[in-house]
Amino acid sequence: MDAAATPDDVRHVVEIVEGLGLAAHPIPGAQRTAIGITGNRGSLEPGVFENLPGVAEVIPVSAPYKLVSREAKRENTVVSVGGVAVGGQRVAVIAGPCAIESEAQALEVAHAVARAGATLYRGGAFKPRTSPYSFQGLGEQGLKILAKVREETDLPIVTEVLDTETVDMVADYADCLQVGARNMQNFSLLKRLGKVKKPVLLKRGMSATLEELLLSAEYLLSEGNYQVMLWERGVRTFSDHTRNTLDLSAVPYVQRISHLPILVDPSHGTGKRQKVLPLSRAAIAVGADGLIVEVHPHPEAALSDGPQAILPDMFAQLMEQVRLLAPVVGRTA
């Protein structure tokens, strides 16, 4: 829609689209509103829409992911997480422990990363683990601890939701709902989260292609949730010197074909504490919209992913480097 289009113009176009038996998805933007049309089995005649009031142009979308593509929306999407913009000028830094183990541990990390300049706090109340005998998280008790972290530090909360049954519970406490690598193609969960009015952070699967990641994001947008961020966390390869191979080439590629923000996780991407800082620098250099970093005061005693968690003083050093590097690529920190 044209920048001067009125809400009535948008409603009129939506009514015409729906009258044709198709689905209309208004995607709000800073300059104009894009209306994605899905459900058509073949090409549509542009003349049906291009002369309607408020319509600037009609663009056929060739990508299988209609709503997340640059063809549907040319400007970058900026997602507000508890008032913090992700995808804008400022590089977002999400930091915290892999798992919430206790109130004392969560608050110690929270105050440390807040002092250093983190913009969002992450921590798992529910943990999907490969072994059924590994620590599974504190559940709702962990969510209550996260709420206290937000109260004491003013950092918005990012935490994982594992299944459709707990979506409402997690949404009551969190500012952003995280979808883990194992759930990237849990389509029932994605459809449910598409109906929730909370930002979603979608993690790339361990062996997922970028097209599969974008199609998973399409599930969220097609259900009406346009507050979606993508998460590059490394993929499985033949390399044995790291836990995963951090695919930094995904960042500029995704930014070329999609308007959604993309963040990089050097913690899961390498699984090695000493590699987190250099890969964080590299992520900023290739243009990532943010970082997701695991921080723990005593990683040797962590109940989950201790070897990849950095210490609070290392995180402070990381933030200093982010502040130095961000202006080089035209960002702030």
GROMACS .gro file of C-alpha atoms in nm:
model
  333
    1MET     CA    1   0.000   0.000   0.000
    2ASP     CA    2   0.109   0.357  -0.066
    3ALA     CA    3   0.254   0.556   0.225
    4ALA     CA    4  -0.055   0.780   0.207
    5ALA     CA    5  -0.299   0.490   0.218
    6THR     CA    6  -0.563   0.515   0.490
    7PRO     CA    7  -0.683   0.234   0.719
    8ASP     CA    8  -1.003   0.229   0.512
    9ASP     CA    9  -0.795   0.172   0.197
   10VAL     CA   10  -0.622  -0.124   0.362
   11ARG     CA   11  -0.953  -0.271   0.481
   12HIS     CA   12  -1.101  -0.230   0.133
   13VAL     CA   13  -0.817  -0.424  -0.031
   14VAL     CA   14  -0.838  -0.696   0.236
   15GLU     CA   15  -1.213  -0.732   0.175
   16ILE     CA   16  -1.158  -0.772  -0.200
   17VAL     CA   17  -0.886  -1.031  -0.148
   18GLU     CA   18  -1.099  -1.230   0.094
   19GLY     CA   19  -1.395  -1.200  -0.142
   20LEU     CA   20  -1.189  -1.390  -0.397
   21GLY     CA   21  -1.151  -1.675  -0.149
   22LEU     CA   22  -0.788  -1.588  -0.072
   23ALA     CA   23  -0.607  -1.491   0.248
   24ALA     CA   24  -0.484  -1.134   0.304
   25HIS     CA   25  -0.197  -1.065   0.544
   26PRO     CA   26  -0.137  -0.693   0.616
   27ILE     CA   27   0.230  -0.655   0.713
   28PRO     CA   28   0.284  -0.320   0.885
   29GLY     CA   29   0.593  -0.116   0.804
   30ALA     CA   30   0.734   0.223   0.894
   31GLN     CA   31   0.673   0.369   0.547
   32ARG     CA   32   0.383   0.163   0.413
   33THR     CA   33   0.173  -0.148   0.471
   34ALA     CA   34   0.236  -0.453   0.256
   35ILE     CA   35  -0.055  -0.691   0.201
   36GLY     CA   36   0.059  -1.044   0.133
   37ILE     CA   37  -0.189  -1.260  -0.058
   38THR     CA   38  -0.175  -1.637  -0.011
   39GLY     CA   39  -0.394  -1.927  -0.108
   40ASN     CA   40  -0.392  -1.870  -0.481
   41ARG     CA   41  -0.312  -2.178  -0.690
   42GLY     CA   42  -0.183  -1.978  -0.984
   43SER     CA   43  -0.091  -1.624  -1.082
   44LEU     CA   44  -0.340  -1.344  -1.021
   45GLU     CA   45  -0.418  -1.063  -1.262
   46PRO     CA   46  -0.246  -0.751  -1.115
   47GLY     CA   47  -0.516  -0.526  -1.260
   48VAL     CA   48  -0.762  -0.658  -0.998
   49PHE     CA   49  -0.568  -0.467  -0.732
   50GLU     CA   50  -0.336  -0.206  -0.883
   51ASN     CA   51  -0.605   0.055  -0.949
   52LEU     CA   52  -0.757   0.034  -0.600
   53PRO     CA   53  -0.724   0.343  -0.375
   54GLY     CA   54  -0.402   0.339  -0.175
   55VAL     CA   55  -0.230   0.066  -0.377
   56ALA     CA   56   0.121   0.171  -0.481
   57GLU     CA   57   0.221  -0.139  -0.678
   58VAL     CA   58   0.150  -0.508  -0.720
   59ILE     CA   59   0.452  -0.738  -0.693
   60PRO     CA   60   0.434  -1.110  -0.775
   61VAL     CA   61   0.624  -1.307  -0.510
   62SER     CA   62   0.818  -1.600  -0.650
   63ALA     CA   63   0.968  -1.727  -0.323
   64PRO     CA   64   0.792  -2.017  -0.146
   65TYR     CA   65   0.802  -1.809   0.174
   66LYS     CA   66   0.563  -1.534   0.067
   67LEU     CA   67   0.536  -1.318   0.379
   68VAL     CA   68   0.893  -1.324   0.508
   69SER     CA   69   1.048  -1.239   0.172
   70ARG     CA   70   1.188  -0.903   0.061
   71GLU     CA   71   0.943  -0.918  -0.228
   72ALA     CA   72   0.657  -0.883   0.019
   73LYS     CA   73   0.825  -0.616   0.231
   74ARG     CA   74   1.136  -0.427   0.126
   75GLU     CA   75   1.217  -0.245   0.449
   76ASN     CA   76   1.367  -0.423   0.748
   77THR     CA   77   1.133  -0.542   1.019
   78VAL     CA   78   1.214  -0.404   1.363
   79VAL     CA   79   1.072  -0.614   1.646
   80SER     CA   80   1.000  -0.457   1.985
   81VAL     CA   81   1.078  -0.693   2.274
   82GLY     CA   82   0.961  -0.534   2.595
   83GLY     CA   83   1.038  -0.193   2.447
   84VAL     CA   84   1.380  -0.295   2.312
   85ALA     CA   85   1.414  -0.269   1.934
   86VAL     CA   86   1.570  -0.569   1.757
   87GLY     CA   87   1.659  -0.525   1.393
   88GLY     CA   88   1.713  -0.151   1.403
   89GLN     CA   89   2.025   0.062   1.430
   90ARG     CA   90   2.136  -0.079   1.763
   91VAL     CA   91   2.296  -0.423   1.789
   92ALA     CA   92   2.087  -0.622   2.038
   93VAL     CA   93   2.274  -0.841   2.285
   94ILE     CA   94   2.080  -1.119   2.457
   95ALA     CA   95   2.271  -1.269   2.749
   96GLY     CA   96   2.211  -1.506   3.036
   97PRO     CA   97   2.256  -1.867   3.146
   98CYS     CA   98   2.150  -2.164   2.937
   99ALA     CA   99   1.924  -2.279   3.219
  100ILE     CA  100   1.773  -2.112   3.524
  101GLU     CA  101   1.914  -2.320   3.807
  102SER     CA  102   1.826  -2.107   4.110
  103GLU     CA  103   1.716  -1.756   4.197
  104ALA     CA  104   2.063  -1.666   4.323
  105GLN     CA  105   2.232  -1.786   4.005
  106ALA     CA  106   1.982  -1.612   3.776
  107LEU     CA  107   2.006  -1.279   3.959
  108GLU     CA  108   2.386  -1.288   3.982
  109VAL     CA  109   2.412  -1.329   3.606
  110ALA     CA  110   2.136  -1.075   3.541
  111HIS     CA  111   2.298  -0.796   3.740
  112ALA     CA  112   2.636  -0.868   3.581
  113VAL     CA  113   2.512  -0.860   3.220
  114ALA     CA  114   2.292  -0.558   3.288
  115ARG     CA  115   2.591  -0.364   3.423
  116ALA     CA  116   2.792  -0.462   3.116
  117GLY     CA  117   2.521  -0.338   2.878
  118ALA     CA  118   2.311  -0.635   2.772
  119THR     CA  119   1.979  -0.538   2.616
  120LEU     CA  120   1.780  -0.858   2.685
  121TYR     CA  121   1.807  -1.148   2.930
  122ARG     CA  122   1.784  -1.512   2.828
  123GLY     CA  123   1.741  -1.819   3.045
  124GLY     CA  124   1.568  -2.154   3.007
  125ALA     CA  125   1.292  -2.249   3.249
  126PHE     CA  126   1.210  -2.552   3.034
  127LYS     CA  127   1.503  -2.739   2.882
  128PRO     CA  128   1.475  -2.995   2.598
  129ARG     CA  129   1.761  -3.238   2.657
  130THR     CA  130   1.890  -3.526   2.451
  131SER     CA  131   1.899  -3.751   2.758
  132PRO     CA  132   1.584  -3.795   2.970
  133TYR     CA  133   1.812  -3.801   3.275
  134SER     CA  134   1.962  -3.458   3.217
  135PHE     CA  135   1.838  -3.145   3.395
  136GLN     CA  136   1.503  -3.049   3.240
  137GLY     CA  137   1.466  -2.703   3.394
  138LEU     CA  138   1.265  -2.566   3.685
  139GLY     CA  139   0.942  -2.515   3.490
  140GLU     CA  140   0.706  -2.252   3.624
  141GLN     CA  141   0.935  -2.188   3.921
  142GLY     CA  142   1.200  -2.086   3.668
  143LEU     CA  143   0.953  -1.854   3.497
  144LYS     CA  144   0.881  -1.684   3.829
  145ILE     CA  145   1.254  -1.634   3.879
  146LEU     CA  146   1.275  -1.478   3.534
  147ALA     CA  147   0.994  -1.239   3.626
  148LYS     CA  148   1.196  -1.133   3.931
  149VAL     CA  149   1.501  -1.080   3.711
  150ARG     CA  150   1.300  -0.841   3.493
  151GLU     CA  151   1.168  -0.662   3.803
  152GLU     CA  152   1.517  -0.606   3.943
  153THR     CA  153   1.708  -0.526   3.623
  154ASP     CA  154   1.444  -0.397   3.376
  155LEU     CA  155   1.582  -0.640   3.117
  156PRO     CA  156   1.308  -0.795   2.899
  157ILE     CA  157   1.296  -1.175   2.919
  158VAL     CA  158   1.357  -1.430   2.642
  159THR     CA  159   1.281  -1.792   2.728
  160GLU     CA  160   1.197  -2.113   2.547
  161VAL     CA  161   0.857  -2.269   2.500
  162LEU     CA  162   0.857  -2.642   2.430
  163ASP     CA  163   0.500  -2.736   2.341
  164THR     CA  164   0.153  -2.606   2.268
  165GLU     CA  165   0.032  -2.694   2.619
  166THR     CA  166   0.265  -2.446   2.790
  167VAL     CA  167   0.244  -2.155   2.544
  168ASP     CA  168   0.001  -1.953   2.755
  169MET     CA  169   0.197  -2.012   3.074
  170VAL     CA  170   0.527  -1.902   2.922
  171ALA     CA  171   0.364  -1.605   2.748
  172ASP     CA  172   0.233  -1.482   3.085
  173TYR     CA  173   0.591  -1.441   3.210
  174ALA     CA  174   0.812  -1.382   2.904
  175ASP     CA  175   0.856  -1.083   2.674
  176CYS     CA  176   0.976  -1.306   2.389
  177LEU     CA  177   0.906  -1.673   2.321
  178GLN     CA  178   1.199  -1.879   2.195
  179VAL     CA  179   1.155  -2.177   1.962
  180GLY     CA  180   1.447  -2.418   1.994
  181ALA     CA  181   1.637  -2.600   1.722
  182ARG     CA  182   1.451  -2.925   1.788
  183ASN     CA  183   1.116  -2.748   1.751
  184MET     CA  184   1.194  -2.542   1.441
  185GLN     CA  185   0.965  -2.768   1.238
  186ASN     CA  186   0.711  -2.838   1.511
  187PHE     CA  187   0.436  -2.694   1.295
  188SER     CA  188   0.160  -2.728   1.555
  189LEU     CA  189   0.368  -2.519   1.795
  190LEU     CA  190   0.450  -2.263   1.524
  191LYS     CA  191   0.082  -2.223   1.434
  192ARG     CA  192  -0.005  -2.174   1.801
  193LEU     CA  193   0.269  -1.915   1.847
  194GLY     CA  194   0.147  -1.740   1.534
  195LYS     CA  195  -0.171  -1.656   1.723
  196VAL     CA  196   0.013  -1.520   2.029
  197LYS     CA  197   0.078  -1.147   2.041
  198LYS     CA  198   0.434  -1.184   2.165
  199PRO     CA  199   0.763  -1.169   1.973
  200VAL     CA  200   0.907  -1.505   1.869
  201LEU     CA  201   1.277  -1.593   1.835
  202LEU     CA  202   1.305  -1.883   1.591
  203LYS     CA  203   1.617  -2.096   1.617
  204ARG     CA  204   1.762  -2.265   1.309
  205GLY     CA  205   1.755  -2.643   1.330
  206MET     CA  206   2.082  -2.832   1.362
  207SER     CA  207   2.057  -2.966   1.006
  208ALA     CA  208   1.809  -2.719   0.858
  209THR     CA  209   1.858  -2.531   0.534
  210LEU     CA  210   1.790  -2.159   0.525
  211GLU     CA  211   1.482  -2.219   0.309
  212GLU     CA  212   1.346  -2.452   0.577
  213LEU     CA  213   1.414  -2.187   0.842
  214LEU     CA  214   1.231  -1.922   0.642
  215LEU     CA  215   0.938  -2.153   0.573
  216SER     CA  216   0.910  -2.218   0.947
  217ALA     CA  217   0.900  -1.842   0.999
  218GLU     CA  218   0.630  -1.829   0.732
  219TYR     CA  219   0.408  -2.044   0.956
  220LEU     CA  220   0.427  -1.774   1.224
  221LEU     CA  221   0.353  -1.485   0.990
  222SER     CA  222   0.075  -1.669   0.810
  223GLU     CA  223  -0.107  -1.700   1.144
  224GLY     CA  224  -0.080  -1.326   1.207
  225ASN     CA  225   0.236  -1.285   1.418
  226TYR     CA  226   0.478  -1.052   1.237
  227GLN     CA  227   0.707  -1.005   1.538
  228VAL     CA  228   0.953  -1.276   1.435
  229MET     CA  229   1.332  -1.290   1.466
  230LEU     CA  230   1.563  -1.554   1.323
  231TRP     CA  231   1.847  -1.722   1.516
  232GLU     CA  232   2.160  -1.865   1.355
  233ARG     CA  233   2.308  -2.113   1.605
  234GLY     CA  234   2.537  -2.327   1.395
  235VAL     CA  235   2.478  -2.647   1.201
  236ARG     CA  236   2.619  -2.997   1.214
  237THR     CA  237   2.910  -3.061   0.978
  238PHE     CA  238   3.216  -3.286   0.958
  239SER     CA  239   3.420  -3.050   1.177
  240ASP     CA  240   3.527  -3.196   1.509
  241HIS     CA  241   3.705  -2.893   1.658
  242THR     CA  242   3.377  -2.726   1.753
  243ARG     CA  243   3.037  -2.846   1.872
  244ASN     CA  244   2.872  -2.702   1.560
  245THR     CA  245   2.985  -2.497   1.261
  246LEU     CA  246   2.867  -2.137   1.297
  247ASP     CA  247   2.729  -2.042   0.954
  248LEU     CA  248   2.802  -1.670   0.942
  249SER     CA  249   2.739  -1.670   0.566
  250ALA     CA  250   2.371  -1.718   0.654
  251VAL     CA  251   2.348  -1.361   0.786
  252PRO     CA  252   2.399  -1.159   0.465
  253TYR     CA  253   2.211  -1.420   0.264
  254VAL     CA  254   1.904  -1.405   0.487
  255GLN     CA  255   1.918  -1.025   0.496
  256ARG     CA  256   1.915  -1.017   0.117
  257ILE     CA  257   1.605  -1.232   0.077
  258SER     CA  258   1.409  -1.161   0.398
  259HIS     CA  259   1.308  -0.855   0.597
  260LEU     CA  260   1.322  -1.035   0.934
  261PRO     CA  261   1.602  -0.963   1.184
  262ILE     CA  262   1.867  -1.233   1.226
  263LEU     CA  263   2.078  -1.285   1.537
  264VAL     CA  264   2.388  -1.500   1.586
  265ASP     CA  265   2.463  -1.740   1.872
  266PRO     CA  266   2.839  -1.798   1.905
  267SER     CA  267   2.785  -2.006   2.221
  268HIS     CA  268   2.590  -2.292   2.060
  269GLY     CA  269   2.761  -2.221   1.730
  270THR     CA  270   3.098  -2.330   1.867
  271GLY     CA  271   3.035  -2.496   2.203
  272LYS     CA  272   3.372  -2.359   2.317
  273ARG     CA  273   3.407  -2.071   2.563
  274GLN     CA  274   3.730  -1.937   2.409
  275LYS     CA  275   3.569  -1.908   2.066
  276VAL     CA  276   3.270  -1.695   2.175
  277LEU     CA  277   3.443  -1.354   2.169
  278PRO     CA  278   3.614  -1.387   1.828
  279LEU     CA  279   3.297  -1.527   1.667
  280SER     CA  280   3.094  -1.246   1.825
  281ARG     CA  281   3.325  -0.997   1.657
  282ALA     CA  282   3.282  -1.180   1.328
  283ALA     CA  283   2.903  -1.178   1.364
  284ILE     CA  284   2.900  -0.801   1.408
  285ALA     CA  285   3.130  -0.765   1.107
  286VAL     CA  286   2.895  -0.957   0.874
  287GLY     CA  287   2.600  -0.743   0.985
  288ALA     CA  288   2.408  -0.953   1.240
  289ASP     CA  289   2.123  -0.770   1.409
  290GLY     CA  290   2.228  -0.906   1.745
  291LEU     CA  291   2.410  -1.165   1.953
  292ILE     CA  292   2.283  -1.437   2.185
  293VAL     CA  293   2.545  -1.530   2.442
  294GLU     CA  294   2.544  -1.771   2.735
  295VAL     CA  295   2.689  -1.638   3.059
  296HIS     CA  296   2.739  -1.829   3.384
  297PRO     CA  297   2.931  -1.732   3.700
  298HIS     CA  298   3.046  -2.090   3.761
  299PRO     CA  299   3.035  -2.273   3.426
  300GLU     CA  300   3.221  -2.573   3.563
  301ALA     CA  301   2.919  -2.640   3.786
  302ALA     CA  302   2.650  -2.548   3.529
  303LEU     CA  303   2.364  -2.793   3.491
  304SER     CA  304   2.348  -2.731   3.117
  305ASP     CA  305   2.609  -2.643   2.851
  306GLY     CA  306   2.880  -2.522   3.089
  307PRO     CA  307   3.172  -2.550   2.840
  308GLN     CA  308   3.022  -2.285   2.609
  309ALA     CA  309   2.920  -2.033   2.877
  310ILE     CA  310   3.147  -1.735   2.925
  311LEU     CA  311   3.220  -1.573   3.261
  312PRO     CA  312   3.070  -1.233   3.352
  313ASP     CA  313   3.405  -1.055   3.312
  314MET     CA  314   3.441  -1.207   2.964
  315PHE     CA  315   3.095  -1.077   2.880
  316ALA     CA  316   3.196  -0.727   2.989
  317GLN     CA  317   3.495  -0.756   2.755
  318LEU     CA  318   3.266  -0.874   2.476
  319MET     CA  319   3.041  -0.570   2.521
  320GLU     CA  320   3.342  -0.338   2.500
  321GLN     CA  321   3.435  -0.499   2.169
  322VAL     CA  322   3.077  -0.475   2.039
  323ARG     CA  323   3.075  -0.103   2.118
  324LEU     CA  324   3.398  -0.060   1.922
  325LEU     CA  325   3.294  -0.268   1.621
  326ALA     CA  326   2.931  -0.164   1.576
  327PRO     CA  327   3.009   0.187   1.440
  328VAL     CA  328   3.242   0.031   1.180
  329VAL     CA  329   2.941  -0.137   1.016
  330GLY     CA  330   2.710   0.161   1.068
  331ARG     CA  331   2.542   0.038   1.387
  332THR     CA  332   2.538   0.139   1.752
  333ALA     CA  333   2.567  -0.072   2.068
   0.00000   0.00000   0.00000
